[in-house]
Every structure is written in structure tokens, then in C-alpha cells.
XYZ file of C-alpha atoms in Angstrom:
333
model
C -19.495 5.239 10.689
C -18.367 5.162 14.333
C -14.911 3.868 15.171
C -16.393 1.048 17.195
C -16.285 -2.704 16.761
C -19.886 -3.880 16.463
C -21.512 -7.280 16.906
C -25.142 -7.747 15.877
C -27.629 -10.545 15.331
C -27.651 -11.891 11.786
C -31.117 -11.153 10.353
C -30.724 -13.974 7.816
C -33.003 -16.800 8.929
C -31.586 -20.282 9.202
C -27.970 -19.152 8.870
C -25.301 -21.261 10.536
C -23.462 -17.985 11.240
C -25.813 -16.220 13.682
C -23.801 -12.999 14.150
C -22.711 -10.048 12.087
C -19.506 -8.231 12.974
C -18.353 -4.914 11.576
C -14.648 -4.152 11.497
C -14.052 -0.375 11.562
C -11.684 -0.295 8.591
C -12.318 1.690 5.439
C -15.091 4.203 4.741
C -17.948 1.734 5.340
C -16.223 -0.854 7.483
C -15.877 -4.550 6.693
C -18.916 -6.686 7.515
C -18.597 -10.412 8.137
C -20.886 -13.186 9.256
C -19.485 -15.100 12.231
C -20.274 -18.184 14.234
C -19.373 -16.625 17.603
C -19.084 -13.149 19.133
C -15.410 -13.762 20.057
C -12.856 -16.561 19.416
C -12.674 -17.817 22.998
C -11.856 -21.509 22.625
C -10.969 -21.917 18.951
C -10.701 -20.008 15.728
C -14.027 -18.651 14.500
C -15.008 -19.148 10.893
C -16.284 -15.998 9.169
C -17.878 -15.265 5.818
C -18.277 -12.034 3.897
C -21.618 -10.255 4.249
C -23.209 -7.899 1.739
C -23.411 -5.006 4.152
C -24.484 -3.738 7.541
C -28.296 -3.688 7.942
C -29.911 -0.342 8.686
C -31.961 -1.774 11.559
C -29.178 -3.994 12.958
C -29.856 -5.490 16.377
C -26.554 -4.603 18.042
C -25.583 -6.943 20.860
C -22.123 -5.512 21.542
C -20.327 -2.244 20.826
C -16.678 -1.791 21.845
C -14.339 1.145 21.061
C -11.194 0.156 19.158
C -7.603 1.097 19.922
C -5.954 -0.381 16.818
C -7.449 -1.609 13.555
C -5.032 -2.042 10.664
C -4.776 -4.154 7.528
C -1.447 -5.956 7.170
C -1.355 -7.955 3.953
C -3.792 -10.855 4.212
C -4.615 -10.125 7.866
C -6.404 -7.436 9.869
C -5.164 -6.725 13.375
C -7.807 -5.585 15.853
C -7.198 -4.324 19.397
C -10.269 -3.333 21.407
C -10.344 -0.774 24.182
C -11.153 -3.115 27.068
C -9.239 -5.081 29.659
C -9.984 -8.639 28.544
C -10.679 -10.281 25.209
C -9.153 -7.329 23.439
C -6.582 -8.649 20.928
C -7.546 -10.577 17.805
C -6.801 -10.985 14.132
C -8.820 -11.734 11.005
C -6.817 -13.897 8.603
C -7.619 -14.532 4.957
C -6.446 -18.055 4.195
C -7.225 -20.931 1.847
C -8.921 -24.252 2.538
C -9.715 -26.879 -0.103
C -8.884 -24.432 -2.861
C -11.163 -21.579 -1.776
C -10.687 -18.449 0.287
C -11.788 -18.552 3.911
C -11.624 -16.072 6.776
C -10.720 -17.079 10.318
C -10.988 -14.902 13.395
C -8.352 -15.812 15.951
C -6.644 -14.622 19.102
C -3.125 -15.297 20.404
C -4.689 -17.987 22.551
C -6.452 -19.824 19.745
C -3.929 -19.354 16.969
C -1.737 -22.404 16.484
C 0.943 -20.422 14.733
C 1.790 -16.773 14.218
C 2.360 -17.138 10.462
C -1.044 -18.155 9.044
C -0.959 -20.555 6.110
C 2.695 -19.924 5.303
C 4.046 -23.202 4.001
C 7.780 -23.013 3.530
C 9.429 -26.199 2.236
C 12.189 -27.667 4.356
C 13.334 -30.490 2.080
C 13.432 -31.132 -1.629
C 10.579 -33.350 -2.843
C 11.439 -36.549 -4.633
C 10.925 -36.505 -8.402
C 7.259 -37.074 -9.179
C 6.160 -36.470 -5.586
C 2.697 -34.908 -5.345
C 0.741 -33.063 -2.681
C -2.075 -35.590 -2.351
C -2.745 -39.213 -3.347
C -4.107 -39.610 -6.854
C -3.153 -36.141 -8.061
C -0.274 -37.342 -10.216
C 3.293 -36.051 -10.337
C 3.968 -32.369 -9.935
C 7.162 -30.431 -10.623
C 9.288 -29.525 -7.592
C 8.161 -26.255 -6.018
C 11.332 -24.211 -5.772
C 11.777 -20.636 -4.777
C 13.667 -18.565 -7.341
C 15.955 -16.094 -5.600
C 17.481 -13.234 -7.543
C 21.124 -12.521 -6.714
C 22.598 -9.137 -7.517
C 25.294 -9.348 -10.197
C 27.664 -7.373 -7.977
C 27.353 -9.777 -5.050
C 30.768 -11.347 -4.426
C 30.917 -14.885 -3.015
C 27.135 -14.979 -2.952
C 25.043 -17.612 -1.252
C 24.127 -20.639 -3.371
C 21.155 -21.872 -1.282
C 22.204 -25.436 -2.060
C 20.673 -26.760 1.175
C 17.382 -24.992 0.624
C 14.672 -25.721 -1.920
C 15.646 -22.733 -4.033
C 17.282 -21.788 -7.289
C 19.252 -18.627 -7.947
C 19.429 -16.291 -10.910
C 21.893 -13.453 -11.380
C 20.300 -10.098 -12.115
C 21.170 -6.442 -11.488
C 19.159 -5.372 -8.446
C 18.351 -1.759 -7.667
C 17.934 -2.659 -3.995
C 19.359 -5.440 -1.826
C 21.649 -8.362 -2.603
C 18.946 -11.073 -2.731
C 15.331 -10.645 -3.797
C 12.160 -12.336 -5.032
C 9.767 -11.096 -7.700
C 6.024 -11.350 -8.242
C 4.754 -10.553 -11.749
C 8.096 -8.974 -12.594
C 8.150 -6.669 -9.563
C 10.520 -7.043 -6.612
C 8.382 -7.617 -3.510
C 11.107 -8.532 -1.015
C 14.847 -7.947 -0.758
C 17.615 -8.638 1.726
C 20.913 -6.781 2.093
C 23.693 -9.092 3.344
C 26.403 -7.765 5.648
C 29.385 -9.095 7.508
C 29.918 -7.427 10.859
C 32.869 -5.425 9.541
C 30.905 -4.329 6.487
C 27.962 -3.350 8.697
C 30.231 -1.305 10.943
C 31.940 0.567 8.109
C 28.719 1.227 6.164
C 27.059 2.559 9.315
C 29.899 4.944 10.043
C 30.377 6.220 6.482
C 26.634 6.632 5.918
C 26.204 4.145 3.066
C 23.866 1.890 5.024
C 21.428 4.769 5.487
C 20.911 4.894 1.719
C 20.483 1.131 1.564
C 17.880 1.244 4.340
C 16.037 4.053 2.572
C 15.889 1.968 -0.599
C 14.742 -1.148 1.278
C 11.986 0.822 3.015
C 10.555 1.636 -0.408
C 9.522 -1.972 -1.110
C 6.942 -4.099 0.665
C 9.376 -6.377 2.516
C 13.014 -5.461 3.155
C 15.634 -6.517 5.681
C 19.346 -6.442 6.474
C 20.905 -9.683 7.664
C 24.266 -9.801 9.448
C 26.498 -12.887 9.436
C 27.417 -12.536 13.089
C 25.929 -12.145 16.558
C 25.028 -8.855 18.162
C 27.379 -9.395 21.095
C 30.315 -9.222 18.663
C 29.534 -5.542 18.082
C 31.045 -4.814 21.488
C 34.246 -6.692 20.613
C 35.007 -4.618 17.505
C 38.488 -3.166 17.209
C 39.634 0.101 15.612
C 36.181 1.636 16.220
C 34.241 2.504 19.349
C 31.702 -0.304 19.839
C 29.243 2.051 21.528
C 29.210 4.282 18.441
C 28.352 1.307 16.210
C 25.654 0.115 18.643
C 24.141 3.602 18.726
C 24.193 3.769 14.929
C 22.326 0.436 14.721
C 19.672 1.691 17.153
C 19.313 5.008 15.316
C 18.945 3.226 11.969
C 16.219 0.982 13.336
C 14.390 3.973 14.815
C 14.586 5.862 11.518
C 13.617 2.895 9.336
C 11.385 0.720 11.561
C 10.033 -1.299 8.616
C 13.499 -2.644 7.730
C 14.800 -4.957 10.476
C 18.504 -5.594 11.020
C 18.802 -9.282 11.880
C 21.888 -10.824 13.515
C 22.154 -14.502 12.560
C 25.383 -15.638 14.232
C 26.853 -17.487 11.232
C 26.877 -17.320 7.437
C 24.864 -20.543 7.217
C 22.170 -19.273 9.587
C 22.014 -15.929 7.782
C 21.457 -17.775 4.507
C 18.763 -19.949 6.091
C 16.983 -16.916 7.563
C 17.092 -15.100 4.207
C 15.614 -18.088 2.385
C 12.715 -18.350 4.822
C 12.140 -14.595 4.921
C 11.979 -14.308 1.139
C 9.694 -17.335 0.860
C 7.313 -15.992 3.505
C 7.352 -12.500 1.976
C 6.524 -13.869 -1.469
C 3.673 -15.901 0.009
C 2.313 -12.799 1.754
C 2.588 -10.775 -1.447
C 0.525 -13.387 -3.291
C -2.129 -13.328 -0.585
C -2.237 -9.529 -0.628
C -3.381 -9.523 -4.264
C -7.142 -9.134 -3.960
C -7.152 -10.036 -0.273
C -9.856 -7.529 0.739
C -11.201 -6.290 -2.619
C -14.104 -4.261 -1.226
C -11.829 -2.319 1.115
C -11.542 0.880 -0.908
C -9.026 2.514 1.393
C -6.031 0.534 2.418
C -4.969 4.073 3.346
C -6.130 3.125 6.799
C -3.009 0.987 7.016
C -0.816 3.730 5.590
C -0.182 4.937 2.043
C 1.439 2.592 -0.439
C 4.997 3.825 -0.955
C 5.784 5.067 -4.461
C 7.809 2.829 -6.761
C 11.534 3.199 -6.256
C 13.378 4.419 -9.359
C 15.585 1.876 -11.068
C 19.328 2.299 -11.266
C 19.000 2.765 -15.030
C 16.506 5.613 -14.541
C 18.739 7.398 -12.041
C 21.804 6.869 -14.261
C 19.952 8.393 -17.232
C 18.855 11.347 -15.099
C 22.409 11.907 -13.804
C 23.869 11.799 -17.323
C 21.261 14.311 -18.532
C 22.067 16.555 -15.561
C 25.770 16.488 -16.385
C 26.807 14.529 -13.288
C 29.776 12.139 -13.586
C 28.366 8.615 -13.578
C 29.684 5.238 -14.733
C 28.058 3.303 -17.569
C 27.468 0.253 -15.413
C 27.543 -0.937 -11.818
C 26.089 0.578 -8.683
C 25.627 4.297 -8.365
C 27.459 6.306 -5.729
C 25.359 7.418 -2.698
C 25.750 11.087 -3.672
C 24.093 10.400 -7.043
C 21.053 8.892 -5.292
C 21.049 11.819 -2.883
C 21.136 14.329 -5.751
C 18.301 12.481 -7.530
C 16.081 12.595 -4.436
C 17.008 16.205 -3.804
C 15.828 17.098 -7.310
C 12.260 16.390 -6.214
C 11.672 13.658 -8.769
């Protein structure tokens, strides 16, 4: 199949979706029925098609620059000057899956269908009239047992549960698997962990899950007011860490309260995305086009058992020292 974005006439008679579009992703591409040839004035509704017809009447063929699946969305960038950036978003409407084709101009928001609660519902409050009472929808956030003076998320619609975490200080699970985690840092802690190398291990662990981030309870400008260290060295270390681990952002949130608020919203959005990703594009055999799925990170218990068997000094509980993780990875396991 050519690496071109194709638009053809829909051979199905009487269809309200007169066009077929083929997205060059996967071995056979993804074929959708569409109402328009491009989302010029509003989002375009699309529907899955069985396949690309052999004798398709192609009305438009455009080379692609970028075509990548990102969770419940597919980003498409065409190799032309105008009308070149768009996105196919798998969403839900009236309880069923729908696909919308949108551009930055027609999209009303950058986070499609992410509904993050901002206030606690009243007891018995429901989503729609006549549906009866429903239990409050709260986000359960896992808090690492070693987190001192942890956030309580009392202002957010969330509950917390203490649990030993192999990665991050705060996390959310889907079907028993951590899908998002956040490492919390004060500015002083960030500075020291950057200079002694510990943050590099934390970033490596966070990059092994679908959604990871580091949040700092201070503003970036304060980096250049640090004492006892050279601010430029810390700033360079931040830049180098972001270049080495581009999938794990380091977010400066000015205050503890704002850092907590950002973490709550990040974890909620990440959990929502993880739910959408399950079966989002089932006939796409090769999500390899968007990059290989990273292997599962070993648990702390697994690494501790390996270290004990290898005769390395290791404690019976608590976090493992960075050199133990380094030795485990160096063993090729």
C-alpha cells in the first residue's frame, strides 16, 4: 500500500457518507466512510468501512509527512501547504463509539471527550434527568507508602489509597496495572536528585509506563536563584533529562497546591485515555507504526528477589538503591 492519504468516492449507493478515506497506518491502512473530503468548517463524522475497493474511484491522493496512532486518536500531517494537519478521534456519543475527523480550526478543545470533574456531586446526583441516583464518581489515586507528607487531594474529587509503588509517588491503575504515575519533587529535591543521578533512574522507570511525569512544587525561574549549587548546572541537567526522556515531562507548578491540582488532572486524563485505548482501533494489527509497546517494568519485589539470589546486599523492605536497579538492568534481564 502506498504511503499516501487517499480520498475516493463511496461506491455504496444511497449512503449519507459519500466518500471513502484511507489512512496510511498499519499493513492495509484504515478505511473510513466520511461525509466530507476535509474538515473545513466543522468536525466531520466518519464511520468504519469494510475495506478499500479494488476499483476505487480516487478523487484525491496526497503524500503524508506524519501518521501516528496516539491512544484513541490518529494524528495525520499531509505533505502540502494548506489543509495539512488533522486528527481522527475515537469518542463516544449516546453510549456508542463514534469517529470524528477534526483540524485545529474545527476542534473545540485539544483534549477530546476528557471529562474531568471539578466539584463533588451532591449525594444522589445523576448525569441525566430520570436516570436515578448514581454513586459519586471519584478518582482513586494510589500513594506510595514511602511518600512523606503526601497530598490528600481533599479539594479534588478523589480518594487516596496507600500502596507500595515501583514507580512514582502517585499513580492510577486500570485492571490492576499502573497506567500513569507522577513523581513529586520540591525544587531542592529536584536539584539534588539531578546532581547525584537519582532522578535519571526515576525518569527511566517513568518512561516504561504509558503516562509518566515529574511535577515540581516551584516555578522554573527559582532554579536560577538556587544557592550552594550553580544554577546553570541544574538548568542544563533539566534540559538534558528532558532530551533523554522526552516522554516524561518535568512540570513546574509554582506552588504545592497547584502541583497537586495538576497531578489530579493529569492522572484523571491519563486514566481516561487508557480506557479509550482498550480496543480503540481493533483492526489495526500493527500499532508498531506508533512505536513498540515498552516491556513491563519489573516490580520492586522481583528485583529484590533477583538481588538476593545474586548475593547483593539488599534490604527486606523499602525502596531499592539505584545501583541495585542498575545491576539488574545490566544483567540483561
